Coordinates of C-alpha atoms in Angstrom, one line a residue:
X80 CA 14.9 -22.2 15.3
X81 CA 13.8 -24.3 12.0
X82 CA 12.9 -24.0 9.2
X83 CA 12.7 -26.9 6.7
X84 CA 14.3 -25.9 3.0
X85 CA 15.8 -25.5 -0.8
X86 CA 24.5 -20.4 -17.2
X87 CA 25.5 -18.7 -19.0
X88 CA 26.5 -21.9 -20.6
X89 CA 29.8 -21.4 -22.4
X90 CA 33.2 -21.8 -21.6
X91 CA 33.4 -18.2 -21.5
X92 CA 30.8 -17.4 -19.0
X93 CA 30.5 -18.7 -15.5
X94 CA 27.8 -21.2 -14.2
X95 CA 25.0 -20.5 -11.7
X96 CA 21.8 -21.7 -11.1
X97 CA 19.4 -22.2 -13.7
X98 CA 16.4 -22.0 -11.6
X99 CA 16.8 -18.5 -10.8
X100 CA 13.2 -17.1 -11.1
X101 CA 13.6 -13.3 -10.7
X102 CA 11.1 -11.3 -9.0
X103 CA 10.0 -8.5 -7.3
X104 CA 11.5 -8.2 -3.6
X105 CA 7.9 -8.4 -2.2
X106 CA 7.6 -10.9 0.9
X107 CA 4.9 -13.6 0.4
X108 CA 4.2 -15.2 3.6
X109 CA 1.2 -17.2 1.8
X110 CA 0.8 -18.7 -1.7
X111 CA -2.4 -16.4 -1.7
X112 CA -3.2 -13.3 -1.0
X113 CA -3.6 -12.5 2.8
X114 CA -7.4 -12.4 2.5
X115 CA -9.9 -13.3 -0.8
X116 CA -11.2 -9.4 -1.6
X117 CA -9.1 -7.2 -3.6
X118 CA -8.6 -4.4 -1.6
X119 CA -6.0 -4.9 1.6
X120 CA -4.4 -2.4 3.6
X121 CA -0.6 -1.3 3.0
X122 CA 1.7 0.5 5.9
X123 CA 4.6 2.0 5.2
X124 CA 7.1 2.3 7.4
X125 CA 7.9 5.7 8.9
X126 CA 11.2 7.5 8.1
X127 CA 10.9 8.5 11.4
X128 CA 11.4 6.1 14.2
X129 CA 8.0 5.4 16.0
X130 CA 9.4 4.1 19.3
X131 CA 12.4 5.5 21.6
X132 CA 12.7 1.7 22.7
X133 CA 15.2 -0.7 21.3
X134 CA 13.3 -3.6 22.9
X135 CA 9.7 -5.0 23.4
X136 CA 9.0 -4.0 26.5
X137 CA 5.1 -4.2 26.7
X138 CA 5.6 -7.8 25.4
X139 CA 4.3 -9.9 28.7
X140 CA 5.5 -13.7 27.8
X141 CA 8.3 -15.2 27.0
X142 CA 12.2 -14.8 28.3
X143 CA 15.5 -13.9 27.6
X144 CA 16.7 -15.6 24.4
X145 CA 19.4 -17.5 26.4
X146 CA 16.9 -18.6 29.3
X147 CA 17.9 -22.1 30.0
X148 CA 15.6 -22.3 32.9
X149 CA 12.1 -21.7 30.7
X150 CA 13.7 -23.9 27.8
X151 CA 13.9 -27.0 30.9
X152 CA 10.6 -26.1 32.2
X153 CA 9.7 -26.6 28.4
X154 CA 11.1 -30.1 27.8
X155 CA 9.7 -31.3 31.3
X156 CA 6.4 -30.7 29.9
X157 CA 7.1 -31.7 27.0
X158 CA 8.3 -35.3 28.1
X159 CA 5.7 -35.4 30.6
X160 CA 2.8 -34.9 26.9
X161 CA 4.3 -37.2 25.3
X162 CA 7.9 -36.4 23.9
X163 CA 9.8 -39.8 23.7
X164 CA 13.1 -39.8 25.6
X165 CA 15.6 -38.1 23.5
X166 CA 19.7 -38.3 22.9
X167 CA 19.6 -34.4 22.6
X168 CA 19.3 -31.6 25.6
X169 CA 19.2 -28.1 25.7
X170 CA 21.9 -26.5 26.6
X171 CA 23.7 -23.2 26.0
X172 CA 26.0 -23.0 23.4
X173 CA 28.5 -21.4 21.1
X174 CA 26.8 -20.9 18.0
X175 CA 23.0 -19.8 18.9
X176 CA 22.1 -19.1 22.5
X177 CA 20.6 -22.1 23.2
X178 CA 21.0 -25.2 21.0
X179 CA 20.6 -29.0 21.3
X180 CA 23.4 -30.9 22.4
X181 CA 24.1 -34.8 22.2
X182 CA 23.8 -36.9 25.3
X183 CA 24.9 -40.1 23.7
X184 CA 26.8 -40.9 20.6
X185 CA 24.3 -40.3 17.6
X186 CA 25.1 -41.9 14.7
X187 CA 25.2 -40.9 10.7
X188 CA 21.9 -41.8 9.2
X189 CA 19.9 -41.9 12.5
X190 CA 16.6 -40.4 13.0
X191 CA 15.9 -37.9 16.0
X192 CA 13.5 -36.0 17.3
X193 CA 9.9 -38.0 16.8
X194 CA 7.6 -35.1 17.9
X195 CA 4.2 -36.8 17.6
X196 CA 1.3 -34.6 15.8
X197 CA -0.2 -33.6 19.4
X198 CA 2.8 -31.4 20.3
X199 CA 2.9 -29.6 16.9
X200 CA 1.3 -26.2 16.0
X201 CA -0.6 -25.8 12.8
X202 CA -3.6 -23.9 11.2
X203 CA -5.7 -27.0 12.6
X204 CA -4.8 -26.4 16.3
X205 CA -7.7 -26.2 18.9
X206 CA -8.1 -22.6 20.6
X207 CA -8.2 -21.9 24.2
X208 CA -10.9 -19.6 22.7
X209 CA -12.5 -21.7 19.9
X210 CA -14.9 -18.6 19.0
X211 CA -11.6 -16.8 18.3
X212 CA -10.2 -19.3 15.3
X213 CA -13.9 -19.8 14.5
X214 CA -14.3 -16.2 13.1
X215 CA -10.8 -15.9 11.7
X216 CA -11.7 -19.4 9.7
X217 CA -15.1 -17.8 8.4
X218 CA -13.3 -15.0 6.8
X219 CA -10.6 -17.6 5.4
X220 CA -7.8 -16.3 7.4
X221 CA -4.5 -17.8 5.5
X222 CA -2.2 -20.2 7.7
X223 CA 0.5 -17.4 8.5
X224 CA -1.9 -14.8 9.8
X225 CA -4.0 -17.5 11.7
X226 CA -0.6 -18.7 13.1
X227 CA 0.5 -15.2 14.4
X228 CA -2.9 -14.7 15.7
X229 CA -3.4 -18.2 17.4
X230 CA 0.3 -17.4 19.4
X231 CA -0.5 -13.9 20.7
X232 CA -4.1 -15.5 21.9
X233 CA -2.7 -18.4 24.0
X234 CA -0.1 -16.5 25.3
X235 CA -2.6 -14.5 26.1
X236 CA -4.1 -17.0 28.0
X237 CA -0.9 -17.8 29.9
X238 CA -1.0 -20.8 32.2
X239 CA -4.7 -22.1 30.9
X240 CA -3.0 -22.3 27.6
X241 CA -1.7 -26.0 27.2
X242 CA 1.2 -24.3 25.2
X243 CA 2.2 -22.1 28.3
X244 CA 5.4 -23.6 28.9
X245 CA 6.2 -23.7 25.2
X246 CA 5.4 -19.8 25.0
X247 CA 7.3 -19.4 28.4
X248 CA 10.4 -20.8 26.5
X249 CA 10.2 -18.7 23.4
X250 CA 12.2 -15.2 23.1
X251 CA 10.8 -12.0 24.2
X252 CA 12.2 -10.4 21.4
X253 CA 13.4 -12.7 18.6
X254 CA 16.8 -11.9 16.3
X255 CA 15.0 -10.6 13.3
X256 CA 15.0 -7.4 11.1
X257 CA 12.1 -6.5 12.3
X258 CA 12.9 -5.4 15.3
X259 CA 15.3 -2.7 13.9
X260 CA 14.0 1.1 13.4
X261 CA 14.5 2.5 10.4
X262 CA 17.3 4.6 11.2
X263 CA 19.1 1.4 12.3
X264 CA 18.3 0.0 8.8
X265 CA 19.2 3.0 6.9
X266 CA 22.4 3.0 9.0
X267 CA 24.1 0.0 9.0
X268 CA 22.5 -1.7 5.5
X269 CA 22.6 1.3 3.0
X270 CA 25.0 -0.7 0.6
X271 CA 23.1 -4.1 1.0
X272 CA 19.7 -4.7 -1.1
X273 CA 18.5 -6.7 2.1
X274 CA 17.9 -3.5 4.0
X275 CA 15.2 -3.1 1.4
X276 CA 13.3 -6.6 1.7
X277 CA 13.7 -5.8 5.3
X278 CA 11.6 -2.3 5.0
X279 CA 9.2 -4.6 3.3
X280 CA 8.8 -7.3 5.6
X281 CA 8.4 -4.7 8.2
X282 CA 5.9 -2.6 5.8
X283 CA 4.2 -6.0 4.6
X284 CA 3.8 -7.3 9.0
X285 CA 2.2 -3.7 9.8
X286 CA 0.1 -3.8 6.7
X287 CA -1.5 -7.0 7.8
X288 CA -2.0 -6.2 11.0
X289 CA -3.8 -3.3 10.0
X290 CA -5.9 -5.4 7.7
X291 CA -7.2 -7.3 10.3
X292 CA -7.6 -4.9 13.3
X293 CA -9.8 -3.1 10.4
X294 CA -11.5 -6.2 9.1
X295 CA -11.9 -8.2 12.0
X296 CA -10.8 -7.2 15.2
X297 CA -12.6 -4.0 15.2
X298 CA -15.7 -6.3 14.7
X299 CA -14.8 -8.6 17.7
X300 CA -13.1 -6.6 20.7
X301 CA -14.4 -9.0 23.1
X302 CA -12.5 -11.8 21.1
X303 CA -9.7 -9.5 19.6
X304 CA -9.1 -6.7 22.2
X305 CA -6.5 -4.4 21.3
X306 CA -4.4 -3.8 25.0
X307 CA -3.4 -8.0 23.9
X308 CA -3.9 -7.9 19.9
X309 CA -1.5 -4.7 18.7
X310 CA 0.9 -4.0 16.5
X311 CA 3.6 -5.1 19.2
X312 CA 2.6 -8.3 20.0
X313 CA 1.9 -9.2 15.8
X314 CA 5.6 -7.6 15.7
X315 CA 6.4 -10.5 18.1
X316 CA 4.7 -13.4 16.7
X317 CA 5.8 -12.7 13.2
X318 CA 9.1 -12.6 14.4
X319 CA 8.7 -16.0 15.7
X320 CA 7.0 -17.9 12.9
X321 CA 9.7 -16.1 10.8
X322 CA 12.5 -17.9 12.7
X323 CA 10.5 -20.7 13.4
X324 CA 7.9 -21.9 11.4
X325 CA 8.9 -24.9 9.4
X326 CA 7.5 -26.7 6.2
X327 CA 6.6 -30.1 6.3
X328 CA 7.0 -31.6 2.6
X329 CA 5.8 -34.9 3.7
X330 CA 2.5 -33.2 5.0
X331 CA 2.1 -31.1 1.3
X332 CA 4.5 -28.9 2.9
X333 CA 1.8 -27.5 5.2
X334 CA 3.3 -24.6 7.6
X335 CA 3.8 -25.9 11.8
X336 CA 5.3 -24.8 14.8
X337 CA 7.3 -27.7 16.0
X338 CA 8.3 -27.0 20.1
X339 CA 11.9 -28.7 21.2
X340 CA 12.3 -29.4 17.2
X341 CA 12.7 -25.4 16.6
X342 CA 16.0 -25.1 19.6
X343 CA 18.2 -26.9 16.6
X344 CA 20.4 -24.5 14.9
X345 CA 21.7 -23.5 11.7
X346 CA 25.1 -24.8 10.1
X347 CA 25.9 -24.3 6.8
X348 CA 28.0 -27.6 6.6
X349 CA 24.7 -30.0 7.2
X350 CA 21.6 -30.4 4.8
X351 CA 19.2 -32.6 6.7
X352 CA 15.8 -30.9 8.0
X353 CA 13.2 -31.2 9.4
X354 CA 9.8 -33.5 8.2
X355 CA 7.0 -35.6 9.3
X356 CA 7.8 -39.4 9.3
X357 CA 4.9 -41.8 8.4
X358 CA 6.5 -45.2 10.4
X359 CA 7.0 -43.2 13.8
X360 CA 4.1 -41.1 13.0
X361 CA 6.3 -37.7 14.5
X362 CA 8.2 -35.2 13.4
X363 CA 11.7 -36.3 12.8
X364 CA 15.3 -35.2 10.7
X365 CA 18.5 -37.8 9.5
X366 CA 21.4 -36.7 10.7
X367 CA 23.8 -36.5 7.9
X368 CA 26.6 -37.0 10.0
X369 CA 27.7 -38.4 13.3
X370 CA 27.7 -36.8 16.5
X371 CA 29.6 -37.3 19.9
X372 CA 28.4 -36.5 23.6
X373 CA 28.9 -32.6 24.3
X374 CA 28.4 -31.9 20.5
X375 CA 25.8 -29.7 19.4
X376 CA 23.6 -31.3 16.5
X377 CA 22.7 -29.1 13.8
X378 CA 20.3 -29.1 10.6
X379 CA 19.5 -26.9 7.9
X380 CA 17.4 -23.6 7.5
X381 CA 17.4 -23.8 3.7
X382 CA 19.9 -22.7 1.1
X383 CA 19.7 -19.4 2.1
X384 CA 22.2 -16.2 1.4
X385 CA 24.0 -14.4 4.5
X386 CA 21.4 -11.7 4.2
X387 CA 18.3 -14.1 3.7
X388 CA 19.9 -15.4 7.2
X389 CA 20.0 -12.0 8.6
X390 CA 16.8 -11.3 7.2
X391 CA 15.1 -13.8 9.0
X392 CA 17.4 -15.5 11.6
X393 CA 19.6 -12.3 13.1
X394 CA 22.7 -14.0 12.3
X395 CA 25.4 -13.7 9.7
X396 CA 27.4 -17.2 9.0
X397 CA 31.1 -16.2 9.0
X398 CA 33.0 -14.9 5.8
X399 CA 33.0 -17.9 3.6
X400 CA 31.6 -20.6 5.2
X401 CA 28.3 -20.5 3.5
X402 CA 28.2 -22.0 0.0
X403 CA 25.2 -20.3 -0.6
X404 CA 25.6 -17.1 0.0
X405 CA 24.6 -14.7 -2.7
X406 CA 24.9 -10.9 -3.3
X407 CA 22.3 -9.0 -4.9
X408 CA 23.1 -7.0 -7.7
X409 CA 20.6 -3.9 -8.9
X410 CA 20.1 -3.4 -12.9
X411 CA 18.5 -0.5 -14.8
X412 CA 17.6 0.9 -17.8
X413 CA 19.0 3.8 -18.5
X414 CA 16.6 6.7 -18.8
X415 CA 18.7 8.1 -22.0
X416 CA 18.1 5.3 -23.6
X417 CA 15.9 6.2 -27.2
X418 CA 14.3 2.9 -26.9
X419 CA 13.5 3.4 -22.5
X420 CA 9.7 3.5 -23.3
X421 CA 9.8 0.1 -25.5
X422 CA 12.1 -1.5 -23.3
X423 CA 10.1 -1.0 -19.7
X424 CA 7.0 -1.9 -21.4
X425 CA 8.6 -5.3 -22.0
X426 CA 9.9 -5.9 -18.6
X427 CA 6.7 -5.0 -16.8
X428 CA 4.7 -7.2 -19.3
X429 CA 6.6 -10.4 -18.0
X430 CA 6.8 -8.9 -14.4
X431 CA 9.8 -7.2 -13.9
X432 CA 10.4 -4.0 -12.5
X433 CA 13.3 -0.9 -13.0
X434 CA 15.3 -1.4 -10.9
X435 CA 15.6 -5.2 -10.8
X436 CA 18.0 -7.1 -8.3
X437 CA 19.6 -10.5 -9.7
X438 CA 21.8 -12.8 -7.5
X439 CA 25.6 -13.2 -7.4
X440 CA 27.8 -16.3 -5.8
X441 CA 31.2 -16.6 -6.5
X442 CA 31.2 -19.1 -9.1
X443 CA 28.6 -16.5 -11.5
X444 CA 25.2 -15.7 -11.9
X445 CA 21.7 -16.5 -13.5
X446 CA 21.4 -16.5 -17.3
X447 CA 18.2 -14.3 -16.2
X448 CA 20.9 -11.4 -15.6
X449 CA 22.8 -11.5 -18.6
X450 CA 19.5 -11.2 -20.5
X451 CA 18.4 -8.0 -19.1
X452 CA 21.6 -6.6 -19.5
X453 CA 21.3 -7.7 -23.0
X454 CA 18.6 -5.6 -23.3
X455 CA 19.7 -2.9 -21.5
X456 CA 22.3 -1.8 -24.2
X457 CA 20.9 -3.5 -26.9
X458 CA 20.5 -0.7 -29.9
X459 CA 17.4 0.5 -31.7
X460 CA 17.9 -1.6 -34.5
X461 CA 17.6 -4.9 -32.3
X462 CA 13.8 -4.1 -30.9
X463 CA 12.7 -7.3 -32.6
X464 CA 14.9 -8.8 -30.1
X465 CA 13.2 -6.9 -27.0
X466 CA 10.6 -9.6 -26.1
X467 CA 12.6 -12.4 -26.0
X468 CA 15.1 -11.1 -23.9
X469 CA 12.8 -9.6 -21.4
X470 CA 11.1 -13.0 -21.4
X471 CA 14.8 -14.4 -21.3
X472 CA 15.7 -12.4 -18.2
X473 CA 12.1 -13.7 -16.5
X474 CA 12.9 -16.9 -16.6
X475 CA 9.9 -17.4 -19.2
X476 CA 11.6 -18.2 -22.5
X477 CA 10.8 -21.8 -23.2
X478 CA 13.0 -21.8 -26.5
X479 CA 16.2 -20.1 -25.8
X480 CA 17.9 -20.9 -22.7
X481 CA 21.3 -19.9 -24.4
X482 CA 20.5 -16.7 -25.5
X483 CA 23.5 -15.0 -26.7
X484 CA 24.2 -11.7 -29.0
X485 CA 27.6 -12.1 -29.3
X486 CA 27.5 -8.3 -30.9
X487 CA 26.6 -6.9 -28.1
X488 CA 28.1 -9.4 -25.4
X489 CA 31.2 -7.3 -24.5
X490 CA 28.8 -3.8 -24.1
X491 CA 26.3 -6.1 -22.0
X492 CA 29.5 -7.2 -19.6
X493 CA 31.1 -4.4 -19.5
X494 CA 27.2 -3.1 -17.9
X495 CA 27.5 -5.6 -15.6
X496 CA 30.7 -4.7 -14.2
X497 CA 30.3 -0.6 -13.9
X498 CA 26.7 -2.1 -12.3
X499 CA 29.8 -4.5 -9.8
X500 CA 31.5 -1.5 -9.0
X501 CA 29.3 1.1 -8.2
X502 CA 27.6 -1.8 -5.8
X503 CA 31.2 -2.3 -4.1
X504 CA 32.1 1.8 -3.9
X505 CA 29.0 1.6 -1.5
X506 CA 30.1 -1.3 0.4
X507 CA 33.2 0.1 1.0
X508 CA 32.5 3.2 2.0
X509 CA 30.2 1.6 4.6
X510 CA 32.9 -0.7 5.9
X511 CA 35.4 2.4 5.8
X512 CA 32.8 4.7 7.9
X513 CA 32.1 1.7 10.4
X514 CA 35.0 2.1 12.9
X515 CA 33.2 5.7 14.3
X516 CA 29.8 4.9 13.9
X517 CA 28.5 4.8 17.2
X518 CA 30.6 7.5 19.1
X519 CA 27.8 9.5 19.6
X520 CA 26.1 7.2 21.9
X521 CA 26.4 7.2 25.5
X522 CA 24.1 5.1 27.1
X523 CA 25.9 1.8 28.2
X524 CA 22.7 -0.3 26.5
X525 CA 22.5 1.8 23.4
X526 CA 25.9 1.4 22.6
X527 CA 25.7 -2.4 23.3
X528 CA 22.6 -2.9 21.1
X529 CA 24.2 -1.0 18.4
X530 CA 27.9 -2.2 18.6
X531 CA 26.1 -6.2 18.1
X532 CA 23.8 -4.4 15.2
X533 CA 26.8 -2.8 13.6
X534 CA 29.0 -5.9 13.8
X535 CA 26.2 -8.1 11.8
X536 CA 26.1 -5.5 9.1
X537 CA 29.6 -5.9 9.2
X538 CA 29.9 -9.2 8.8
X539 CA 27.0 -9.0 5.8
X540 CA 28.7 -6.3 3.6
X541 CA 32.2 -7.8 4.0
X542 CA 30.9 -11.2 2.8
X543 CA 28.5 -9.3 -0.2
X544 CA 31.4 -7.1 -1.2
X545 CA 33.0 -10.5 -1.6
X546 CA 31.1 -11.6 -3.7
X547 CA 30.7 -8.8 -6.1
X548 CA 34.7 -8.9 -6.3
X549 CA 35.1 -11.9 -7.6
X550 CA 32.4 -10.8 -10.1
X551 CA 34.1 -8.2 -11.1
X552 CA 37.4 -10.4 -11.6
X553 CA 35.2 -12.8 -14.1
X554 CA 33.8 -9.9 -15.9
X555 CA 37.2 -8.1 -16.5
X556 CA 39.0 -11.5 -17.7
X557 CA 36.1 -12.4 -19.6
X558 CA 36.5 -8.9 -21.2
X559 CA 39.7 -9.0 -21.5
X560 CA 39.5 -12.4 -23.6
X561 CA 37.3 -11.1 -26.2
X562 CA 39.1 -7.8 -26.8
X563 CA 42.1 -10.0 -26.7
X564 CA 40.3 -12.5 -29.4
X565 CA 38.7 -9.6 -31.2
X566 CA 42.4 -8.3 -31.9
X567 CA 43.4 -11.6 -32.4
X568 CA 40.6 -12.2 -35.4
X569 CA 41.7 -8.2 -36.6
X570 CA 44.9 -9.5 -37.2
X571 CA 44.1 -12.7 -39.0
X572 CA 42.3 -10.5 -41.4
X573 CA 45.0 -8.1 -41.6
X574 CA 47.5 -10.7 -42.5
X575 CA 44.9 -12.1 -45.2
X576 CA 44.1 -8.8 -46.6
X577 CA 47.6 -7.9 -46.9
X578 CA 48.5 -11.6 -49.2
X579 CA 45.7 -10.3 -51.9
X580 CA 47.1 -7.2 -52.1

């Protein structure tokens, strides 16, 4: 699996990122829209779960996810197409099913890989039915779509596919999100905000789906027949470009599926990945550190959260590990407010919506967040101020990146931290609920499948909960120091009053 990555500015108030850009927790999978018309199809997903199954059974290809014997197949043909000889092997391993493992000693600052351009899947691949990409390409099919298409039609195609062994090696069903119902969801990730990115990713899959079964398979069932182009097998194959696709910045970060490249796992603790190398002409990463026989060799997915990890991935990096990780924290406005009407029409003209999630490390959090709560208490007699905080909290304001109402600072961070604790109250009452979750299950496989769901929403909400912790720490000693300076400044006053009097 690869895929290739990326102040409140006084003393008072803790540092984060300052290229934050808030936005709505809609999944893009294109820079475009999925199609160029205006109209396109939307799914939601069913409160109700729409298959007994907790696996994809009618799925035909692929293999277990810790198949060693289809991953060897894979790098036999592989070397046998042109793959140079390599100082990495697959192998099982501790973290990840299978991973690549060093043969020889690697060295820091060495490059690996070198998978030349003719073992690499992108939007320009040839089909083992050409009139198949040739009508997805005249309606101007984006790459992500195309990609999930192209999979499901060679595997299709099965051994007169020149990617058979590839698709032989891939997982039947891939660790991602969307293979959980929504029961699961609304189960185990009620007090994380990722459980509702994940109902979108689902909603946002199904909803494209849909747009082209309507739009263009329905057209073409000879091409696209529906027994091998269905809702399962798009489940599948956007599950695998999700976990596997990677970006090429050397290539203008054009999207590819890179076979052998894609076995490397994550690690938190490395921040090389993957890219295309104009001297060896192949895909290649620098190892950023060195590497003995028997060790497995890692690179980077991106500086993503825990949840952006499970999101994608199926895996939670353990407690504290992961210098990214980030909790997301939901704001408001408050419907009492006397100013609600001026105040939402100012967040939805610079695109932001009520509620609106912002995210947390452990050393702070975006500017963007202490502007919308600035304007979530700010007073009637401060609407001149509305616009440029909304803009503020967008990320849009080009003139005051230190925005600061120091009369309304303490009321904005004491917002903050009631919005900290009513987030952690959840999170606990998950993690104190957990331990008798699943007694009501009795089938051996259920209970397995659930105990390893549970366990990663575990894992997520103990590291989140975290997070918002130490938040609430800053907020209550930063509130503490300007009560404590605000008495201290009462009292200075009080001693100067009482010289004059």
């Amino acid at each position: 699996m690869a895929e290739s990555s990326r102040i409140l500015q006084t003393a008072l108030l803790p540092s984060f990122s300052s290229h934050y850009k808030p936005q709505k927790q809609k999944l893009s999978l294109s820079s475009q829209t999925w199609f160029r018309h205006k109209q396109l199809v939307h799914c939601s997903v069913s409160t109700s779960d729409t298959t007994k199954s907790t696996g994809t059974q009618s799925i035909p290809w692929g293999c277990d996810i810790d198949s060693l014997e289809n991953a060897s197949a894979m790098q036999k043909w592989l070397s046998n197409s042109g793959l140079p000889p390599q100082k990495m092997a697959i192998q099982k391993v501790e973290v990840g099913e299978r991973g690549l493992v060093a043969l020889k000693n690697i060295r820091k600052g060495e490059k690996l890989l070198f998978v030349p351009p003719s073992l690499v899947i992108n939007a320009d691949s040839e089909w083992s039915c050409p009139e198949a990409g040739q009508v997805l390409k005249q309606y101007s099919v984006p790459d992500w779509p195309l990609l999930a298409t192209y999979l499901i039609s060679e595997a299709s195609f099965k051994e007169s596919s020149r990617w058979s062994n590839y698709i032989s090696a891939l997982p039947r069903q891939p660790y991602s999100l969307l293979y959980w119902t929504h029961t699961e969801l609304d189960r185990y990730l009620e007090a994380s905000q990722i459980r509702e990115r994940a109902i979108e990713r689902v909603t946002d899959v199904v909803g494209t789906y849909e747009d082209l079964r309507l739009r263009i398979f329905s057209k073409y069932p000879h091409l696209f027949p529906e027994k091998v182009f269905n809702l399962e097998t798009f489940r599948w194959s956007f599950g695998i470009l999700f976990s596997r696709l990677v970006r090429l910045p050397s290539l203008d970060g054009r999207v590819a599926l890179v076979p052998w490249a894609d076995m490397l796992n994550h690690s938190c603790e490395v921040e090389t990945f993957l890219d295309y190398d104009q001297s060896s002409q192949g895909v290649v990463f620098t190892t950023d550190r060195p590497y003995q026989p028997g060790e497995q060799v890692f690179i980077s997915y991106g500086k993503k959260s825990n949840g952006e990890l499970l999101l994608s991935y199926g895996f939670v990096p353990n407690e504290g590990t992961n210098p990214n990780d980030s909790a997301e924290l939901s704001l408001s406005l408050r419907k009492s407010d006397k100013c609600y009407k001026e105040k939402l029409e100012v967040l939805r003209k610079h695109g932001l919506s009520v509620p609106q999630c912002f995210p947390l490390q452990v050393t702070g959090w975006p500017l963007e967040l202490m502007a919308y709560a600035y304007l979530v208490v700010s007073p009637p007699n401060m609407k001149r101020h509305f616009e440029e905080m909304a803009a503020a909290a967008s990320n849009k304001s080009t003139s005051k990146k230190d925005l600061r109402y120091l009369e309304i600072e303490e009321e904005a961070l004491q917002f903050i931290l009631e919005s900290c604790e009513s987030s952690i109250s959840k999170y606990s009452k998950f993690l104190q609920a957990s331990g008798s979750m699943d007694l009501d299950v009795t089938s051996p496989k259920q209970l397995n499948r659930r105990l390893f769901l549970k366990q990663l929403a575990v894992d997520l909400c103990t590291s989140e909960r975290r997070i918002l912790f130490r938040a609430q720490y800053i907020l209550r000693r930063q509130l503490r120091d300007i009560r404590s300076g605000e008495l201290k400044a009462l009292r200075i006053f009080d001693g100067f009053r009482n010289l004059f009097k």
